[in-house]
Coordinates of C-alpha atoms in Angstrom, one line a residue:
Chain A
M1 CA -71.1 -131.9 158.7
S2 CA -70.3 -129.0 156.4
N3 CA -67.3 -126.7 156.5
R4 CA -69.6 -124.0 157.7
T5 CA -70.5 -126.1 160.8
I6 CA -66.9 -126.7 161.6
F7 CA -66.2 -123.1 161.2
T8 CA -69.0 -122.2 163.5
A9 CA -68.1 -124.8 166.0
S10 CA -64.5 -123.6 166.3
L11 CA -65.5 -120.0 166.8
P12 CA -66.0 -120.2 170.6
L13 CA -62.6 -121.8 170.9
A14 CA -61.0 -119.1 168.9
A15 CA -62.8 -116.4 170.9
L16 CA -61.6 -118.1 174.1
A17 CA -58.0 -118.0 172.8
A18 CA -58.4 -114.4 171.8
M19 CA -59.6 -113.5 175.3
L20 CA -56.7 -115.3 176.9
L21 CA -54.3 -113.5 174.6
A22 CA -55.8 -110.1 175.5
G23 CA -56.0 -110.9 179.2
C24 CA -52.4 -111.7 179.5
N25 CA -51.1 -108.7 177.7
Q26 CA -53.4 -106.2 179.4
R27 CA -51.2 -104.3 181.9
V28 CA -50.8 -100.9 183.3
D29 CA -47.7 -98.8 182.5
L30 CA -45.1 -100.3 184.8
G31 CA -42.4 -98.1 183.5
P32 CA -39.1 -99.0 181.9
V33 CA -36.8 -101.8 183.0
A34 CA -33.1 -101.0 183.2
D35 CA -30.9 -101.6 180.2
V36 CA -28.1 -104.0 181.3
A37 CA -25.3 -102.4 179.2
S38 CA -26.0 -98.8 180.2
A39 CA -26.3 -99.8 183.9
K40 CA -23.0 -101.6 183.7
A41 CA -21.3 -98.5 182.2
I42 CA -22.7 -96.3 185.0
R43 CA -21.7 -98.7 187.7
E44 CA -18.1 -98.8 186.4
A45 CA -18.1 -95.0 186.2
F46 CA -19.2 -94.8 189.9
A47 CA -16.5 -97.3 190.9
S48 CA -13.8 -95.2 189.2
K49 CA -15.0 -91.9 190.5
Q50 CA -11.8 -91.3 192.5
A51 CA -10.0 -90.9 189.2
A52 CA -12.5 -88.5 187.7
G53 CA -13.0 -86.6 190.9
G54 CA -10.4 -84.0 189.9
E55 CA -12.5 -82.3 187.4
K56 CA -14.7 -79.6 188.8
A57 CA -17.2 -77.2 187.4
A58 CA -16.3 -73.6 187.2
A59 CA -17.1 -72.0 190.6
K60 CA -20.2 -69.8 190.5
P61 CA -19.3 -66.1 190.8
T62 CA -20.2 -64.8 194.2
G63 CA -20.7 -61.1 194.9
T64 CA -20.8 -59.0 198.0
G65 CA -23.5 -57.0 199.8
W66 CA -27.2 -57.6 200.0
A67 CA -30.3 -56.5 198.0
T68 CA -34.1 -56.7 198.1
L69 CA -36.5 -58.2 195.7
R70 CA -40.1 -57.1 195.9
G71 CA -43.0 -56.9 193.6
Q72 CA -46.6 -57.7 192.9
F73 CA -48.4 -60.5 191.0
V74 CA -51.3 -59.3 188.9
F75 CA -53.9 -61.4 187.2
D76 CA -54.5 -60.7 183.5
G77 CA -58.1 -61.5 182.6
T78 CA -61.3 -62.3 184.4
P79 CA -60.6 -64.0 187.6
P80 CA -62.6 -67.2 188.3
E81 CA -65.1 -67.4 191.1
M82 CA -64.3 -69.8 193.9
P83 CA -66.9 -72.4 194.8
P84 CA -67.6 -73.2 198.5
Y85 CA -66.0 -76.3 200.1
S86 CA -68.4 -79.2 200.3
V87 CA -68.7 -79.5 204.1
T88 CA -69.9 -83.1 204.8
K89 CA -69.7 -83.3 208.6
E90 CA -69.9 -81.2 211.8
A91 CA -71.6 -78.5 209.8
E92 CA -72.5 -76.5 213.0
V93 CA -68.7 -75.9 213.5
C94 CA -67.4 -76.1 209.9
A95 CA -70.1 -74.1 208.1
P96 CA -71.5 -71.6 210.7
G97 CA -74.8 -70.2 209.7
G98 CA -75.1 -72.9 206.9
K99 CA -72.4 -71.1 204.9
A100 CA -69.4 -73.2 203.9
P101 CA -66.1 -71.3 203.4
L102 CA -64.9 -70.6 199.9
Q103 CA -62.2 -72.6 198.3
E104 CA -58.8 -70.9 197.7
M105 CA -57.4 -72.5 194.6
L106 CA -57.0 -69.0 193.0
V107 CA -57.7 -65.9 195.0
V108 CA -57.6 -62.6 193.1
D109 CA -58.2 -59.2 194.7
S110 CA -61.2 -57.6 193.1
G111 CA -59.7 -54.1 193.2
T112 CA -55.9 -54.4 192.4
K113 CA -56.3 -57.9 190.7
G114 CA -53.4 -58.9 192.9
I115 CA -53.0 -62.7 193.2
K116 CA -52.9 -64.1 196.7
N117 CA -50.8 -67.0 197.9
V118 CA -48.1 -67.0 195.2
V119 CA -44.9 -68.4 196.6
V120 CA -41.5 -67.0 195.6
F121 CA -38.3 -68.5 196.9
L122 CA -34.6 -68.4 196.2
R123 CA -33.4 -71.8 195.0
D124 CA -29.8 -71.8 196.0
A125 CA -28.2 -69.3 198.3
S126 CA -24.4 -69.0 198.2
R127 CA -24.6 -67.1 201.5
V128 CA -27.3 -66.2 204.0
H129 CA -27.9 -62.9 205.7
E130 CA -28.6 -63.1 209.5
S131 CA -32.1 -61.7 209.0
A132 CA -33.0 -64.9 207.0
A133 CA -32.1 -67.3 209.9
P134 CA -34.9 -69.4 211.4
K135 CA -37.1 -67.7 213.9
K136 CA -36.6 -68.5 217.6
E137 CA -40.3 -68.0 218.7
P138 CA -42.8 -70.6 217.5
V139 CA -44.6 -70.0 214.3
V140 CA -48.4 -70.4 214.6
F141 CA -50.4 -72.4 212.1
D142 CA -54.0 -72.3 213.2
Q143 CA -57.2 -73.8 212.0
K144 CA -60.7 -72.5 212.8
E145 CA -64.1 -73.4 211.5
C146 CA -62.5 -76.3 209.7
K147 CA -60.2 -74.1 207.6
F148 CA -56.5 -73.5 207.8
L149 CA -56.2 -69.8 208.6
T150 CA -52.9 -69.7 206.6
H151 CA -53.6 -71.2 203.3
V152 CA -50.0 -71.1 202.2
A153 CA -47.3 -70.9 204.8
G154 CA -43.6 -70.5 204.6
V155 CA -41.4 -71.9 207.3
T156 CA -37.7 -72.3 207.9
V157 CA -35.8 -75.5 208.8
G158 CA -35.1 -75.3 212.5
E159 CA -38.2 -73.5 213.4
I160 CA -40.9 -75.0 215.6
V161 CA -44.4 -74.6 214.1
S162 CA -47.2 -74.7 216.6
I163 CA -50.1 -76.5 214.9
K164 CA -53.1 -75.0 216.7
N165 CA -56.7 -76.0 216.7
S166 CA -59.1 -73.2 217.6
D167 CA -62.2 -75.3 217.0
P168 CA -64.4 -77.1 219.5
V169 CA -63.8 -80.3 217.4
G170 CA -60.7 -82.4 216.9
H171 CA -58.5 -82.1 213.9
N172 CA -55.9 -84.4 212.4
T173 CA -53.2 -82.4 210.7
N174 CA -51.1 -84.2 208.1
V175 CA -48.1 -82.5 206.5
V176 CA -48.1 -84.8 203.5
G177 CA -44.7 -86.3 202.8
T178 CA -43.1 -85.6 206.1
G179 CA -44.6 -88.3 208.3
F180 CA -46.1 -85.7 210.6
N181 CA -49.7 -86.6 211.1
P182 CA -51.0 -86.1 214.7
T183 CA -54.4 -85.6 216.1
V184 CA -54.7 -82.0 217.4
P185 CA -57.3 -81.9 220.2
A186 CA -60.1 -79.3 220.3
G187 CA -58.5 -76.1 221.6
G188 CA -55.1 -77.7 221.7
A189 CA -51.8 -77.4 219.8
V190 CA -49.0 -79.8 218.7
P191 CA -45.5 -78.7 217.9
Y192 CA -44.1 -79.5 214.5
P193 CA -40.3 -79.2 214.2
V194 CA -39.4 -78.3 210.6
Q195 CA -36.6 -80.7 209.6
K196 CA -36.3 -80.9 205.9
E197 CA -36.1 -78.5 203.0
V198 CA -38.5 -79.1 200.1
S199 CA -38.5 -77.7 196.6
V200 CA -42.3 -77.8 196.3
P201 CA -44.6 -76.8 199.2
N202 CA -46.1 -79.8 201.0
Q203 CA -49.8 -80.2 201.1
V204 CA -51.4 -79.9 204.6
K205 CA -54.5 -81.9 205.0
C206 CA -56.9 -82.9 207.8
G207 CA -57.7 -86.6 208.2
I208 CA -61.1 -85.8 209.7
H209 CA -62.4 -83.1 207.5
P210 CA -61.2 -84.1 204.0
W211 CA -62.0 -80.8 202.3
M212 CA -59.5 -78.9 204.5
T213 CA -56.3 -78.1 202.6
A214 CA -53.3 -75.8 202.9
Y215 CA -49.7 -75.7 201.8
M216 CA -46.4 -75.4 203.7
L217 CA -43.1 -74.5 202.1
Q218 CA -40.1 -75.6 204.1
R219 CA -36.7 -73.9 203.3
K220 CA -33.3 -73.9 204.8
N221 CA -33.2 -70.1 205.0
G222 CA -35.7 -67.3 205.1
Y223 CA -35.4 -66.3 201.4
Y224 CA -39.1 -67.0 200.6
A225 CA -42.3 -65.0 200.5
V226 CA -46.0 -65.6 200.0
T227 CA -48.0 -62.9 198.4
D228 CA -50.6 -61.0 200.4
A229 CA -54.2 -60.3 199.5
Q230 CA -53.0 -57.6 197.0
G231 CA -50.4 -59.9 195.5
N232 CA -47.4 -58.1 197.1
F233 CA -44.3 -59.9 198.2
E234 CA -40.9 -58.8 199.5
I235 CA -37.7 -60.8 200.1
P236 CA -35.1 -58.7 201.8
N237 CA -31.3 -59.2 202.1
V238 CA -30.7 -61.7 199.3
P239 CA -27.1 -62.0 198.1
A240 CA -26.2 -59.2 195.7
G241 CA -23.8 -59.2 192.7
E242 CA -24.4 -62.7 191.7
P243 CA -26.9 -64.5 189.5
L244 CA -30.0 -65.6 191.5
E245 CA -32.7 -68.0 190.6
F246 CA -36.1 -67.7 192.2
Q247 CA -38.9 -70.3 191.9
V248 CA -42.4 -69.0 191.5
W249 CA -45.1 -71.4 192.7
H250 CA -48.8 -71.4 192.9
E251 CA -51.0 -74.3 193.9
S252 CA -52.9 -74.0 190.5
G253 CA -49.7 -73.2 188.5
A254 CA -49.7 -75.0 185.1
A255 CA -46.0 -75.3 184.7
P256 CA -44.2 -78.5 185.9
A257 CA -44.4 -79.0 189.7
S258 CA -47.1 -76.3 189.9
G259 CA -44.6 -73.6 188.8
L260 CA -46.2 -70.3 187.7
I261 CA -45.1 -68.6 184.6
G262 CA -45.7 -64.9 184.4
A263 CA -44.2 -62.0 182.4
T264 CA -42.3 -59.0 183.6
P265 CA -42.7 -56.6 180.6
D266 CA -41.2 -53.6 182.6
A267 CA -38.0 -55.5 183.7
K268 CA -36.0 -56.7 180.7
D269 CA -33.2 -58.1 182.9
V270 CA -35.6 -60.7 184.4
K271 CA -35.4 -64.0 182.6
W272 CA -38.2 -66.5 182.9
T273 CA -37.8 -70.3 182.4
N274 CA -40.4 -72.8 181.4
R275 CA -40.5 -74.1 184.9
G276 CA -41.7 -70.8 186.4
R277 CA -38.3 -69.6 187.5
I278 CA -36.9 -66.2 187.3
E279 CA -33.2 -65.4 186.8
L280 CA -31.7 -62.1 187.7
T281 CA -28.8 -60.4 189.3
L282 CA -29.2 -57.6 191.8
Q283 CA -26.7 -54.9 192.7
P284 CA -25.6 -54.3 196.3
D285 CA -28.3 -52.3 198.3
E286 CA -30.6 -52.4 195.2
K287 CA -34.3 -52.5 195.9
K288 CA -35.6 -54.2 192.8
E289 CA -39.4 -53.9 192.3
I290 CA -41.0 -56.1 189.6
K291 CA -44.6 -56.2 188.4
V292 CA -45.5 -59.7 187.3
V293 CA -48.4 -60.1 184.9
V294 CA -49.9 -63.6 185.0
P295 CA -52.2 -64.6 182.2
A296 CA -55.2 -66.9 183.0
K297 CA -53.6 -69.7 181.0
A298 CA -50.7 -69.9 183.5
F299 CA -53.2 -71.6 185.8
H300 CA -54.8 -75.0 185.3
G301 CA -58.4 -75.8 186.0
Chain B
M1 CA -53.9 -151.1 160.2
H2 CA -52.6 -149.4 163.2
R3 CA -53.2 -145.9 162.1
E4 CA -56.8 -146.5 161.1
E5 CA -57.5 -148.1 164.5
E6 CA -56.0 -145.2 166.2
F7 CA -58.1 -142.9 164.0
N8 CA -61.3 -144.7 164.8
R9 CA -60.6 -144.6 168.5
L10 CA -60.0 -140.9 168.4
C11 CA -63.2 -140.5 166.3
G12 CA -65.2 -142.2 169.0
L13 CA -63.4 -140.4 171.9
F14 CA -63.9 -136.8 170.7
D15 CA -67.0 -137.3 168.5
L16 CA -65.2 -135.2 165.9
C17 CA -65.4 -137.4 162.8
G18 CA -67.3 -136.6 159.7
K19 CA -67.9 -138.8 156.9
N20 CA -64.4 -139.0 155.6
Q21 CA -60.9 -138.8 156.8
A22 CA -60.2 -135.5 155.1
M23 CA -62.9 -133.8 157.1
F24 CA -61.5 -135.3 160.3
I25 CA -58.1 -134.1 159.5
R26 CA -59.4 -130.6 158.9
K27 CA -61.2 -130.7 162.2
L28 CA -58.1 -131.9 164.0
L29 CA -56.2 -129.1 162.4
I30 CA -58.6 -126.5 163.7
L31 CA -58.5 -128.0 167.1
K32 CA -54.7 -128.0 167.0
C33 CA -54.6 -124.4 165.8
T34 CA -56.9 -123.3 168.6
L35 CA -54.9 -125.1 171.2
A36 CA -51.7 -123.6 169.8
A37 CA -53.2 -120.2 169.9
I38 CA -54.2 -120.7 173.6
A39 CA -50.7 -122.0 174.3
L40 CA -49.1 -119.1 172.6
A41 CA -51.4 -116.6 174.3
G42 CA -50.1 -117.9 177.7
C43 CA -48.1 -115.3 179.6
G44 CA -44.8 -116.0 177.9
K45 CA -41.5 -117.2 179.3
V46 CA -40.6 -116.3 182.8
D47 CA -38.0 -113.6 183.0
P48 CA -36.3 -112.9 186.4
P49 CA -38.5 -110.2 188.0
P50 CA -37.1 -106.7 187.6
F51 CA -37.3 -103.7 189.9
R52 CA -40.0 -101.3 188.8
L53 CA -40.1 -97.6 189.1
N54 CA -42.4 -95.8 191.4
M55 CA -44.8 -94.7 188.6
T56 CA -46.9 -92.6 191.0
N57 CA -43.9 -90.3 191.5
V58 CA -42.8 -90.5 187.9
V59 CA -46.2 -89.3 186.7
A60 CA -46.4 -86.6 189.4
K61 CA -43.0 -85.3 188.5
Q62 CA -43.8 -85.4 184.7
I63 CA -40.7 -87.3 183.9
A64 CA -40.2 -88.0 180.1
P65 CA -39.8 -91.7 179.1
E66 CA -36.1 -91.4 178.2
N67 CA -35.4 -89.9 181.6
Q68 CA -37.4 -92.7 183.2
L69 CA -35.1 -95.2 181.5
A70 CA -32.1 -93.2 182.6
I71 CA -33.3 -93.3 186.2
A72 CA -33.9 -97.1 186.0
N73 CA -30.3 -97.5 184.6
I74 CA -28.8 -95.4 187.4
L75 CA -30.7 -97.4 190.1
D76 CA -29.6 -100.7 188.4
A77 CA -26.0 -99.4 188.6
M78 CA -26.3 -98.4 192.2
F79 CA -28.4 -101.2 193.6
G80 CA -28.4 -104.1 191.1
T81 CA -31.4 -106.3 190.3
P82 CA -33.6 -108.5 192.5
N83 CA -31.5 -111.5 191.5
E84 CA -28.2 -109.8 191.8
P85 CA -28.4 -107.0 194.4
F86 CA -25.5 -104.6 194.7
A87 CA -24.5 -102.3 197.5
M88 CA -22.2 -99.3 196.9
P89 CA -19.8 -99.1 199.8
E90 CA -21.3 -95.7 200.6
T91 CA -24.6 -97.4 201.6
G92 CA -22.9 -99.3 204.4
L93 CA -25.1 -102.3 203.6
N94 CA -23.8 -105.9 204.1
P95 CA -23.6 -107.6 200.7
A96 CA -23.4 -111.1 202.2
F97 CA -26.8 -110.6 203.9
L98 CA -28.3 -109.1 200.7
K99 CA -27.1 -112.1 198.8
M100 CA -28.8 -114.4 201.3
A101 CA -32.1 -112.6 201.1
A102 CA -32.2 -111.9 197.3
G103 CA -32.7 -114.1 194.3
P104 CA -35.1 -116.9 193.5
V105 CA -36.3 -119.4 196.1
W106 CA -34.4 -122.6 196.2
S107 CA -32.8 -125.0 198.8
D108 CA -29.3 -126.5 198.5
E109 CA -28.4 -130.1 199.3
A110 CA -27.3 -129.2 202.8
G111 CA -30.7 -127.7 203.4
G112 CA -29.6 -124.1 203.1
K113 CA -32.4 -121.8 202.2
H114 CA -32.0 -119.3 199.4
G115 CA -34.2 -116.4 198.2
L116 CA -35.4 -115.6 201.7
Y117 CA -37.1 -112.3 200.7
R118 CA -39.1 -114.0 197.9
R119 CA -39.8 -117.0 200.1
H120 CA -41.2 -115.0 203.1
C121 CA -41.9 -111.4 202.1
A122 CA -42.3 -110.6 198.4
H123 CA -45.8 -112.0 198.0
C124 CA -47.1 -109.2 200.1
H125 CA -44.4 -106.5 200.1
G126 CA -43.6 -106.9 196.4
I127 CA -40.3 -107.5 194.6
S128 CA -39.5 -103.8 194.7
G129 CA -40.7 -103.4 198.3
D130 CA -43.6 -101.3 197.1
G131 CA -46.2 -103.2 199.3
H132 CA -47.9 -104.3 196.1
G133 CA -47.2 -108.0 196.0
P134 CA -49.9 -110.4 194.6
T135 CA -51.5 -111.0 198.0
A136 CA -51.4 -107.4 199.1
A137 CA -54.9 -106.6 197.7
L138 CA -56.4 -109.1 200.1
L139 CA -54.9 -107.6 203.3
N140 CA -56.3 -105.1 205.7
P141 CA -54.3 -103.2 206.8
Y142 CA -52.3 -103.4 203.6
P143 CA -48.6 -104.2 203.7
R144 CA -45.9 -101.6 204.2
D145 CA -44.4 -99.9 201.2
Y146 CA -40.7 -99.7 202.1
R147 CA -39.8 -97.2 199.5
P148 CA -40.6 -93.9 201.3
G149 CA -38.6 -95.1 204.3
I150 CA -41.5 -94.4 206.7
F151 CA -42.1 -97.2 209.2
K152 CA -44.5 -97.8 212.1
F153 CA -43.7 -99.6 215.3
K154 CA -40.4 -98.0 216.0
G155 CA -38.7 -96.4 218.9
T156 CA -37.5 -93.2 217.1
F157 CA -38.9 -89.8 216.6
S158 CA -41.6 -89.5 214.0
A159 CA -39.5 -88.2 211.1
A160 CA -36.6 -90.5 211.9
Q161 CA -35.9 -93.9 210.3
P162 CA -36.3 -97.0 212.5
T163 CA -33.3 -98.6 214.1
E164 CA -32.0 -102.0 213.2
N165 CA -33.5 -103.4 216.4
D166 CA -36.9 -101.9 215.6
L167 CA -37.0 -103.8 212.3
K168 CA -35.7 -106.9 213.9
R169 CA -38.4 -106.8 216.5
V170 CA -41.1 -106.6 213.8
V171 CA -39.6 -109.5 211.9
H172 CA -39.2 -111.6 215.1
D173 CA -42.6 -110.8 216.7
G174 CA -44.8 -110.0 213.8
I175 CA -47.5 -107.4 214.2
P176 CA -50.5 -108.8 216.0
G177 CA -53.8 -107.7 214.4
T178 CA -52.2 -107.5 210.9
A179 CA -51.2 -110.1 208.4
M180 CA -47.5 -109.7 209.4
P181 CA -46.5 -113.0 211.0
S182 CA -43.7 -113.7 213.4
F183 CA -40.5 -115.1 211.8
A184 CA -39.1 -116.2 215.2
I185 CA -38.8 -119.7 213.8
L186 CA -36.1 -118.6 211.3
P187 CA -32.5 -118.8 212.4
P188 CA -31.2 -115.4 213.6
D189 CA -28.9 -114.9 210.6
E190 CA -31.8 -115.3 208.2
Q191 CA -33.9 -112.8 210.2
E192 CA -30.9 -110.4 210.1
A193 CA -30.5 -110.9 206.3
L194 CA -34.2 -110.0 205.8
V195 CA -33.8 -106.9 207.9
E196 CA -30.8 -105.9 205.9
Y197 CA -32.8 -106.5 202.7
V198 CA -35.7 -104.4 203.9
K199 CA -33.2 -101.6 204.6
Y200 CA -31.7 -102.1 201.1
L201 CA -35.1 -101.8 199.5
S202 CA -35.9 -98.8 201.6
I203 CA -32.6 -97.0 200.8
R204 CA -33.1 -97.9 197.2
G205 CA -36.7 -96.6 197.1
M206 CA -35.7 -93.3 198.9
T207 CA -32.8 -92.9 196.4
E208 CA -35.2 -93.5 193.5
K209 CA -37.5 -90.8 194.8
A210 CA -34.6 -88.4 195.3
L211 CA -33.5 -89.1 191.7
E212 CA -37.0 -88.6 190.4
D213 CA -37.4 -85.4 192.3
Y214 CA -34.1 -84.1 191.0
V215 CA -34.9 -85.0 187.4
G216 CA -38.4 -83.6 187.7
E217 CA -37.0 -80.4 188.9
N218 CA -33.8 -79.9 186.9
V219 CA -33.8 -82.0 183.7
N220 CA -35.9 -81.1 180.7
P221 CA -37.1 -83.8 178.2
G222 CA -34.3 -84.3 175.7
D223 CA -31.6 -83.2 178.1
K224 CA -28.8 -85.7 178.5
F225 CA -28.8 -87.3 181.9
D226 CA -26.1 -89.9 182.0
P227 CA -23.7 -90.3 185.0
A228 CA -21.5 -92.6 183.0
T229 CA -20.1 -89.7 181.1
N230 CA -20.6 -86.9 183.7
A231 CA -18.4 -87.0 186.8
E232 CA -20.1 -84.0 188.3
L233 CA -23.5 -85.7 188.1
R234 CA -22.0 -88.8 189.8
T235 CA -20.7 -86.7 192.6
L236 CA -24.1 -85.1 193.0
I237 CA -25.9 -88.4 193.1
V238 CA -23.7 -89.9 195.7
E239 CA -23.1 -86.8 197.8
Q240 CA -26.4 -84.9 197.6
L241 CA -28.9 -87.6 197.0
L242 CA -27.6 -90.9 198.4
K243 CA -25.6 -89.7 201.4
P244 CA -28.3 -87.9 203.3
I245 CA -30.5 -91.0 203.0
V246 CA -27.7 -93.3 204.3
D247 CA -27.0 -90.8 207.1
S248 CA -30.7 -90.8 208.1
W249 CA -30.6 -94.6 208.5
Q250 CA -27.2 -94.7 210.2
G251 CA -28.2 -91.8 212.5
A252 CA -31.5 -93.5 213.6
K253 CA -29.9 -94.9 216.7
D254 CA -29.3 -91.3 217.9
Q255 CA -33.0 -90.5 217.4
V256 CA -34.4 -93.1 219.9
M257 CA -37.1 -91.6 222.1
A258 CA -36.2 -92.0 225.7
P259 CA -38.9 -91.6 228.4
K260 CA -38.4 -88.5 230.5
T261 CA -37.2 -89.4 234.0

């Protein structure tokens, strides 16, 4: 037997070993494992927090009076065309006349170029005007022809949302992340009590018609607005005389957590962050109007 | 000669021998190397299993690697490891029960059972309580992920946490129609320890999500995020992130649905 034969004969064994080696090390990214020393330092710091509790951050300045922020979001560029939803069942109800409804990832008004369904909300409110309290009467969130009639809704903690079904077929409305996921019978309604504030709108989906999608923002106070078909919004009675930070959100926003980054060339006092937040201070009784120009690259997809 | 006999025996046994001894030694060497490679390629020494982050949320929140590590460190500080669980007094969890349920599986001389969670639960529900244990893939319906704090088969309103009795009932009765068996055969204190450990994993998972959400929203890559040196951050973590979660568990008993009379 020559050296060559031995070499050839041992090849399969070596290959097997290589496969074993590769097999064992192949793993998905499981994330980091805690570092013992750092964790110990943090635990000791937690235990001694009584001693450190005295130090406090400088209190945020608070002002007096109320002001209004309003404005318009305008698309800069050629707006994309929305494809229809792929309706895969119950077409006689969900695509009447054989026409499926159009998707709403990015809806731009053809005339004014206003962007619909942009969400603007105040992140932290030091005080809340009585007009921003939760509404007593139920807020209606309806679905018809297998489409949520409100694509982006804003609701306040403490309100009761009436999830309606105006279709002759059943729906299953899931407010993702809240545990609310009931079947809404044809022509019926289910109450949804809003309990928790979120910093990013929850997706709303239907378990029966998987193309149906909407968004629901839940806030502790009424300092939020969703732009209308022309891209207009208004948030009245926000605290004046103190720095405010608003989050701007759009379902197709390219910034982290679907934040939307625009520009306000006419308002130099409005500062934008890389998370799609605007910082500004309003004077008492001021009615600030901003025009936000949003380039196409601020959206993904 | 003893060596030569041995050599000849091996030659016959493995049919490996060439014309001379040198050739045989070379072959033996190759065989040894290959075997060594296979042995080395084995999955390495067994470390105690760590808690893993919820990478689905980490990716969704676009958290930078250094901040992922910071979150893992904070969770270790607040909740310990699978072998050495830790409960901050703010959580209201019973450390004695956690100690009973955690750690590796073994029995002492008196017959006391240790590592109850890994003995009875972890193979389906996973070390981190993520419902992703080794046997989970075989089950339909799949096992519960404790981390979001959302449970079925409970007597409270939909958004509320289950009560202690709800969890005890599931451990005691099992869930017919699923792979969840009854643990009625275990002594009551062992069942209670398991319920406490499930609560612990759930509170830990909810705290992890709250931390990740906070970091995703407020901490930029490269920012320092270290509660060891930042008292304000410690207060925030305990008061604003952990406390509402603990409250939601402790308040579950007030959220029990009573039939209308």
